[in-house]
Structure formats: structure tokens, C-alpha cells
Coordinates of C-alpha atoms and ligand atoms in Angstrom, one line a residue:
Chain A
T1 CA 53.5 130.5 83.6
S2 CA 55.1 127.5 85.4
D3 CA 52.9 125.3 83.5
L4 CA 53.7 127.1 80.2
F5 CA 57.4 126.6 80.8
D6 CA 57.0 123.1 81.5
R7 CA 55.5 122.7 78.4
A8 CA 57.9 124.6 76.4
V9 CA 61.0 122.8 77.9
K10 CA 59.6 119.5 77.2
L11 CA 58.6 120.9 73.5
S12 CA 62.3 122.2 72.9
H13 CA 63.7 118.7 74.4
Y14 CA 61.2 117.1 71.8
I15 CA 62.6 119.3 68.7
H16 CA 66.4 118.9 69.5
S17 CA 65.9 115.3 69.6
L18 CA 64.1 115.2 66.4
S19 CA 66.8 117.6 65.0
S20 CA 69.9 115.6 66.3
E21 CA 68.1 112.4 64.5
M22 CA 67.3 114.0 61.5
F23 CA 70.9 115.0 61.4
N24 CA 72.4 111.6 62.2
E25 CA 70.5 109.7 59.6
F26 CA 71.5 112.2 56.9
D27 CA 74.6 112.3 58.1
E28 CA 75.3 108.5 58.1
Q29 CA 73.2 108.5 54.5
Y30 CA 75.0 110.8 52.7
A31 CA 77.9 112.8 54.4
Q32 CA 79.9 109.6 55.2
G33 CA 83.5 110.0 53.1
R34 CA 82.7 112.9 51.5
G35 CA 84.5 115.2 54.4
F36 CA 81.4 117.3 55.1
I37 CA 82.4 117.7 59.1
M38 CA 85.9 119.1 57.7
K39 CA 83.8 122.1 56.2
S40 CA 81.0 122.3 58.5
I41 CA 83.6 124.8 60.7
D42 CA 81.7 127.2 58.5
T43 CA 79.7 129.4 60.7
C44 CA 75.8 129.3 60.9
H45 CA 73.4 131.8 60.3
T46 CA 73.0 132.4 63.5
S47 CA 76.3 132.8 64.4
S48 CA 75.8 137.1 65.0
L49 CA 73.2 136.8 67.5
N50 CA 75.9 136.1 70.3
T51 CA 74.2 133.6 72.4
P52 CA 75.8 132.3 75.3
E53 CA 78.8 130.0 74.8
D54 CA 79.2 128.4 78.2
K55 CA 77.5 127.8 81.5
E56 CA 78.9 130.9 83.3
Q57 CA 77.8 133.0 80.3
A58 CA 74.5 131.5 80.1
Q59 CA 73.6 132.2 83.8
Q60 CA 75.2 136.0 83.7
I61 CA 73.1 137.2 81.4
H62 CA 69.9 138.7 82.6
H63 CA 67.0 136.4 82.1
D64 CA 65.0 138.9 79.9
D65 CA 68.0 139.1 77.3
L66 CA 68.0 135.1 77.4
L67 CA 64.6 135.1 76.7
N68 CA 64.6 137.5 73.7
L69 CA 67.7 135.5 72.5
V70 CA 65.5 132.6 72.2
L71 CA 62.8 134.2 70.6
R72 CA 65.3 135.6 67.8
V73 CA 66.9 132.6 67.4
L74 CA 63.4 130.9 66.9
R75 CA 62.4 133.5 64.5
S76 CA 65.8 133.5 62.7
W77 CA 64.7 129.6 61.6
N78 CA 61.6 130.2 60.3
D79 CA 62.6 130.6 56.5
P80 CA 65.2 127.7 56.6
L81 CA 62.8 125.4 58.3
G82 CA 60.8 125.8 55.6
H83 CA 63.5 125.5 53.3
I84 CA 64.6 122.2 54.8
V85 CA 60.9 120.8 53.7
T86 CA 61.1 121.6 50.1
E87 CA 64.8 120.7 49.6
V88 CA 64.2 117.3 51.5
Q89 CA 62.0 116.6 48.9
G90 CA 64.0 117.3 46.0
I91 CA 67.2 115.1 47.3
R92 CA 67.0 111.8 45.8
E93 CA 66.3 108.3 47.6
A94 CA 65.7 110.8 50.9
P95 CA 63.7 108.6 53.3
D96 CA 60.6 109.5 54.3
T97 CA 61.5 109.7 58.0
I98 CA 63.4 112.3 57.2
L99 CA 60.9 113.9 55.4
W100 CA 58.4 113.6 58.4
K101 CA 61.2 114.9 61.2
A102 CA 61.5 117.9 58.8
V103 CA 57.6 118.7 58.6
E104 CA 57.4 118.1 62.3
I105 CA 60.2 119.9 63.7
E106 CA 58.8 122.9 61.4
E107 CA 55.4 122.5 62.9
Q108 CA 56.8 122.0 66.4
T109 CA 58.8 125.2 66.0
K110 CA 56.1 127.2 65.3
R111 CA 54.1 126.3 68.6
L112 CA 57.1 126.4 70.8
L113 CA 58.1 130.1 69.3
E114 CA 53.6 130.8 70.3
G115 CA 54.5 129.6 73.8
M116 CA 57.7 131.7 73.9
E117 CA 55.8 134.8 73.0
K118 CA 53.3 133.9 75.6
I119 CA 55.7 133.4 78.1
V120 CA 57.8 136.7 77.4
G121 CA 54.4 138.6 77.3
R122 CA 53.4 137.5 80.6
F123 CA 56.9 138.9 82.2
H124 CA 56.8 142.1 79.9
P125 CA 53.3 142.7 78.4
G126 CA 53.6 145.3 75.6
D127 CA 56.9 144.7 75.2
L128 CA 56.9 141.7 72.5
G129 CA 59.2 142.8 70.0
N130 CA 58.1 141.7 66.3
E131 CA 61.0 142.1 63.9
V132 CA 61.7 139.6 61.4
Y133 CA 64.8 138.1 61.4
S134 CA 66.5 137.3 58.1
L135 CA 69.9 136.6 59.2
W136 CA 69.2 133.7 56.6
S137 CA 70.6 134.7 53.3
G138 CA 68.5 131.9 51.5
P139 CA 68.8 128.6 49.9
P140 CA 72.3 128.5 47.8
E141 CA 71.6 130.0 44.1
K142 CA 69.0 127.7 42.4
Q143 CA 71.9 127.5 39.6
I144 CA 74.0 125.1 41.7
T145 CA 73.5 121.4 40.0
D146 CA 76.4 120.1 41.3
E147 CA 74.8 117.2 43.8
N148 CA 77.9 117.5 46.2
S149 CA 77.5 121.2 47.2
R150 CA 73.5 121.0 47.3
L151 CA 74.1 117.9 49.6
Y152 CA 76.6 120.0 51.5
A153 CA 74.5 122.9 52.0
F154 CA 71.4 121.1 53.4
Y155 CA 73.9 119.0 55.7
H156 CA 75.5 122.4 57.0
L157 CA 72.0 123.6 57.7
L158 CA 70.6 120.3 59.5
H159 CA 74.1 120.7 61.7
C160 CA 73.4 124.1 63.0
L161 CA 69.7 123.2 63.5
R162 CA 70.8 120.4 65.6
R163 CA 73.3 122.9 67.4
D164 CA 70.6 125.6 67.8
S165 CA 67.6 123.6 68.9
H166 CA 70.2 122.3 71.4
K167 CA 71.0 125.9 73.0
I168 CA 67.6 127.0 72.7
D169 CA 67.0 123.5 75.2
N170 CA 69.5 124.0 77.3
Y171 CA 68.7 128.2 77.5
L172 CA 65.0 127.3 78.7
K173 CA 66.1 124.4 81.1
L174 CA 68.2 127.0 82.8
L175 CA 65.5 129.9 82.7
K176 CA 63.0 127.5 84.0
C177 CA 65.5 126.9 87.2
T178 CA 65.9 130.7 87.3
L179 CA 62.3 132.0 86.8
M180 CA 60.8 129.4 89.0
H181 CA 62.9 128.9 91.5
G182 CA 65.2 131.6 91.8
S183 CA 68.4 131.6 93.5
N184 CA 67.9 128.2 94.5
C185 CA 69.6 127.3 91.3
Chain B
S1 CA 113.1 107.9 61.4
P2 CA 110.3 111.0 61.9
P3 CA 107.9 110.1 64.7
G4 CA 104.7 107.9 63.3
K5 CA 101.4 109.7 62.9
P6 CA 99.7 110.3 66.4
D7 CA 96.5 108.5 66.1
N8 CA 92.7 108.3 67.6
I9 CA 92.3 111.3 68.8
K10 CA 89.5 111.0 71.3
C11 CA 87.6 113.9 73.7
R12 CA 85.2 113.6 76.5
S13 CA 83.6 116.1 78.6
P14 CA 82.1 114.7 82.1
E15 CA 79.8 117.8 82.9
K16 CA 79.4 120.2 79.6
E17 CA 82.1 122.3 81.3
T18 CA 85.4 121.1 80.9
F19 CA 86.8 118.5 78.4
S20 CA 90.4 116.5 78.1
C21 CA 91.5 114.9 74.7
W22 CA 93.9 111.9 74.6
W23 CA 95.6 110.0 71.7
E24 CA 97.7 107.6 71.0
P25 CA 101.4 108.2 70.6
G26 CA 102.7 106.6 67.2
S27 CA 106.4 105.2 67.0
D28 CA 108.6 107.4 68.2
G29 CA 111.6 106.6 65.9
G30 CA 114.1 105.5 68.3
L31 CA 114.5 109.2 69.3
P32 CA 113.2 111.3 72.1
T33 CA 110.1 112.8 70.9
N34 CA 107.8 115.5 72.0
Y35 CA 103.9 116.2 71.9
S36 CA 101.6 119.2 71.2
L37 CA 98.2 119.3 70.9
L38 CA 96.8 122.5 69.1
Y39 CA 93.6 123.8 68.6
K40 CA 91.3 126.4 67.2
T41 CA 87.6 127.3 67.6
E42 CA 85.2 128.0 64.8
G43 CA 86.5 131.6 62.9
K44 CA 89.5 131.5 64.8
N45 CA 92.5 131.7 61.7
S46 CA 95.2 130.2 63.9
Y47 CA 96.0 127.4 66.0
S48 CA 96.6 127.7 70.2
E49 CA 98.4 125.3 72.1
C50 CA 97.2 123.2 74.6
P51 CA 96.6 124.8 77.9
D52 CA 97.1 121.9 80.4
Y53 CA 99.0 118.5 79.7
K54 CA 99.3 117.9 83.1
T55 CA 96.1 117.3 84.6
S56 CA 94.3 114.5 82.4
G57 CA 97.3 112.0 82.2
P58 CA 100.0 110.9 79.6
N59 CA 99.1 111.9 76.1
S60 CA 96.7 114.4 76.8
C61 CA 95.3 118.0 77.1
Y62 CA 92.3 119.3 79.8
F63 CA 90.6 122.4 78.7
D64 CA 89.5 124.3 81.8
K65 CA 86.1 126.2 82.3
K66 CA 87.9 128.6 80.8
H67 CA 89.2 127.2 77.4
T68 CA 85.7 125.7 76.8
S69 CA 83.3 127.0 75.0
I70 CA 80.0 125.0 73.7
W71 CA 78.6 125.0 70.7
T72 CA 81.5 125.7 68.3
M73 CA 83.5 123.2 66.7
Y74 CA 87.0 122.9 67.5
T75 CA 89.4 121.4 65.1
I76 CA 92.2 119.4 67.3
I77 CA 95.5 118.2 65.7
V78 CA 98.7 116.6 67.7
N79 CA 102.4 117.4 66.2
A80 CA 105.0 114.6 67.2
T81 CA 108.6 115.9 66.7
N82 CA 112.0 114.9 67.2
E83 CA 114.9 115.6 65.8
L84 CA 114.6 114.3 62.1
G85 CA 111.3 115.9 61.6
T86 CA 107.7 116.3 62.7
T87 CA 104.5 114.2 62.3
T88 CA 100.7 115.7 62.1
S89 CA 97.9 113.8 63.3
D90 CA 94.9 113.8 60.9
P91 CA 92.5 116.7 62.6
Q92 CA 89.9 116.0 64.9
F93 CA 86.3 118.0 64.9
V94 CA 84.7 118.1 68.3
D95 CA 81.7 120.1 69.6
V96 CA 81.4 119.8 73.1
A97 CA 78.0 119.6 73.3
Y98 CA 78.3 116.0 71.8
I99 CA 80.9 114.4 73.7
V100 CA 79.5 114.6 77.1
E101 CA 80.3 111.4 79.1
L102 CA 79.0 111.9 82.7
R103 CA 80.7 110.0 86.1
P104 CA 78.5 107.2 87.3
P105 CA 75.7 107.5 89.3
L106 CA 77.0 107.7 93.4
N107 CA 75.2 106.6 96.5
V108 CA 73.6 103.6 94.9
T109 CA 71.6 102.0 98.0
L110 CA 69.2 98.6 97.8
S111 CA 66.4 98.2 100.1
I112 CA 64.0 95.4 100.4
I113 CA 60.1 96.4 100.7
D114 CA 57.8 93.8 102.2
D115 CA 54.4 94.8 100.6
P116 CA 54.1 94.2 97.5
P117 CA 57.6 92.8 97.5
H118 CA 60.1 94.7 95.6
L119 CA 64.0 95.6 96.0
L120 CA 64.0 99.4 95.9
V121 CA 66.7 100.6 94.1
K122 CA 67.8 104.6 94.9
W123 CA 70.8 106.7 93.5
S124 CA 72.2 110.2 93.3
P125 CA 73.4 112.5 90.4
P126 CA 76.8 111.8 89.4
S127 CA 79.7 114.4 90.8
K128 CA 80.8 117.2 88.9
A129 CA 77.8 117.2 86.6
D130 CA 75.2 120.5 87.3
V131 CA 72.3 118.8 87.2
K132 CA 70.6 121.2 89.6
S133 CA 70.5 124.4 87.3
G134 CA 69.3 122.8 84.5
W135 CA 72.6 122.7 82.7
V136 CA 72.7 118.9 82.2
T137 CA 69.7 116.9 82.2
V138 CA 70.4 113.2 83.1
E139 CA 68.8 110.1 82.1
Y140 CA 69.7 106.7 84.3
E141 CA 69.8 102.8 83.5
V142 CA 70.0 100.2 86.2
R143 CA 71.0 96.6 85.5
F144 CA 70.7 93.7 87.8
K145 CA 71.2 90.1 87.8
S146 CA 71.6 87.0 90.3
K147 CA 75.1 85.9 90.6
K148 CA 74.2 82.6 89.8
A149 CA 72.4 84.3 86.4
Q150 CA 74.5 84.9 83.2
E151 CA 72.6 87.8 81.8
W152 CA 71.7 91.1 83.0
E153 CA 68.8 92.4 83.0
T154 CA 68.3 96.5 82.1
L155 CA 65.7 98.4 83.1
D156 CA 65.4 102.3 82.0
A157 CA 64.6 104.8 85.0
G158 CA 64.3 107.5 83.0
K159 CA 65.1 111.0 85.0
Q160 CA 64.1 109.5 88.7
R161 CA 66.6 108.7 90.9
Q162 CA 64.9 105.7 92.1
L163 CA 63.4 102.4 90.5
R164 CA 61.3 99.2 91.8
V165 CA 62.4 96.1 90.9
F166 CA 59.5 93.3 90.8
S167 CA 60.8 90.2 89.1
L168 CA 63.7 89.0 91.6
N169 CA 64.0 85.2 92.7
P170 CA 63.7 84.4 96.6
S171 CA 66.8 83.4 98.1
E172 CA 69.2 84.5 95.7
N173 CA 72.0 86.9 95.8
Y174 CA 71.8 90.2 93.4
I175 CA 74.1 92.6 91.8
V176 CA 72.9 95.7 90.9
Q177 CA 74.4 98.4 89.0
V178 CA 73.5 102.0 87.8
R179 CA 74.4 104.3 84.8
C180 CA 73.5 107.6 83.5
K181 CA 73.9 109.8 80.4
S182 CA 72.9 113.4 79.3
D183 CA 70.6 113.8 76.3
H184 CA 72.6 112.9 73.1
G185 CA 76.0 112.1 75.6
F186 CA 77.5 108.9 76.2
W187 CA 76.6 106.5 78.5
S188 CA 78.5 106.7 82.1
M189 CA 80.5 103.5 83.4
W190 CA 78.2 101.5 85.5
S191 CA 78.4 102.3 89.2
P192 CA 80.5 100.0 91.3
E193 CA 78.6 96.4 91.9
S194 CA 76.0 96.7 95.2
Y195 CA 74.4 93.4 96.5
I196 CA 71.7 92.3 98.3
Q197 CA 70.3 88.9 99.4
I198 CA 66.4 88.8 98.8
P199 CA 64.8 87.0 101.8
D200 CA 63.5 83.5 101.7
N201 CA 60.0 84.7 101.9
F202 CA 60.2 87.1 99.2
Ligands
NA1 NA1 74.0 121.0 69.1
NA2 NA1 99.2 114.9 79.3
NA3 NA1 83.7 128.4 79.2

């Protein structure tokens, strides 16, 4: 399990780096001057999951619950990640690097989810919830042809992806310490 | 006249658990002027006032652990008020996850190793940051130059807390500094200068 956890942490770190770079690239190319950040106080589709908001909260929550939250957040990104890959192909002049990152993030997130399911399975054999989380309400209406609204919706999704991938990375690093080194953390 | 607009709100967190914001006051219009910082987080409709104007010095606001959440966008504005009116700054948007600037690394020690000849640089993680629990992940960078040289040479140390330097000239006096950052944060200041005299037979 220690080995599995090491790999999960490396993978989540990598996914967050990619998400962060993708957000920054998109932000520089499309969002500057459009005031997107003002609107990004809109909540993310995963905000109802009530994940810990600081170190104390993350350390007080039982590690089983934190592991399950990580699974839920990961699962809730299945559909939106597919949408990001599709959408980026429709954005005018989107650089190849953004497309490549979107595809890579989708693949690596699937790998991370599989790894996390294995880890949770080892702690609690047979207790692996397999609920489908459809917290995401789907892509914006097809009839939104307004370029600016489409770009904003995409920007917002990338912002949420960066945030959630950072959360997952941070929670996994805390969990690794708690589960591998116990009260020494 | 009414006060000028407070400007350049800058926020930093030394450990991803608390943060501070500073602003530039703008002109006071020649009258006694009061400043207040207001903030709200995602999903909140109303603003709250800065919980602590003292801890981080003049024209600042300190958010302790109780007032700090990560992964939410803070909207921050500063009001300047004198008897002729109030002027509000442009809003600043802050996600604490992305404003981390650690303190510099501590206890930088330098020692000469003979075989093969090289300089061993060691250091400790910065104060405040909780590295042990995994809450903060720290990367380091080392720079060094001969006192005679103009340019620094910089080496990436990754997550290690020591680094071996081989390319040094014998008989010269070197300056060494270390800095750090957490993933996707800002680089810290460089640690205070440390000095070492490289032996003649190096
Ligand atoms: Na984030
Ligand atoms: Na102050
Ligand atoms: Na807090």
C-alpha cells in the first residue's frame, strides 16, 4: 500500500501541475481583460461535497472519510473532463499544448481513480461505494453561440479543475503521512 | 477633497494556514483618513471587516487560522474615508492556495568534503510551514558565486535538503544562499549570505 500511495501522490502532483499550467495558458490567451476572474466567484460543481477548507479540518476528518471524499471528487470529474477535451477542440486557435494537456489530464485522472479504488479497497475490502456522481449539470446549452459566454464557461471549468486537483493532491499528501507514519505527522 | 483610491492590494501566505494583505493608501486629501479592509468568500453575500489591522504592520490586514480558508476565492476591497467622503479600491481576488510565499530556509551550513573535492550545502525547511504532515511541499534552489564574480550560478535542489557543488575555484571565497517555494507558490527571499573559503588544494 505504501508503494501504491507513493504512486498516487506522484500522479496527483503531476495532474495538478498540468491543470495549473493549462489554466494559466488559457488565462493568458483568452481571459485577460475580459474580467473573467470577477465572475469566477461562481461556485464549482463539486462545492456541495463539503471538502475540508484548511489544515485543521483536513486533519480532524477521519482518514476513511477523507479517502472517500477524494474518490468522490475524482469521480465527479469524469464527465466534465470528457467535455473539456471535446470543447477545447472547438475553441478557435486553441494551442495544441492545451489539447494535449486536456487529454493527458483525463487519462491520468482515470489512472489515479483506479489507484485510489485499489487503496480504498485494501483498507476496506468490499466496501467500495460505486455510486455515480453526476454533480455536474452538463455543458452549457448548445444554443449558447455567444463566444464570450462559452469561453467563460470553459475558463470557469479550468479554474475548478485546478482547484480540485490541488485539493486532491494536498489531501493525498496528508493521508500518506497519516496512514504511513501514524501519529508522527 | 475625498481620499485617493487605495491601490496595489497584495496578499501573501507564509504557510497556507494564515495570510496577510497590504495596500498603498493613496492621497489623503489633506485630511485625517481612516482605512478599512472588507472581504467576503465564495457564496457569501455580505462583506466582513478585517479581523486584525495590527499584526502585519501599517496598511495591512492579518487573517489568522480561524479566518483563513483555502480553495475559496476571497474578494477584498479597501475603503479610504475622510470627512468629505469614501473612496473604494478596485477589488482584489485571492485564493490562498496560490499566494504562498514561504520564509527563507533556515540553518544553512557549508562544509568542504575532500574526496572527491566538493562543497556540501545543507539547510532546514523554513519556519512556520508544516512540511512534516504533507500540508506544504517545499522545493529549494541554491545559488553561489565567488566574491570576485559578478554572476550567480543557480542550482535546482528539488525537494532535497542538501546539495553538493563541485564546480568551485580553489583559494576563492564563496557566497552561498538558499531559497524555497511551495508548489505553485512564489519564491521566498534568499537566506542570509553564508561564506566559505575554498582550500588551495581543492
Ligand atoms: Na487549487
Ligand atoms: Na494594519
Ligand atoms: Na482556517
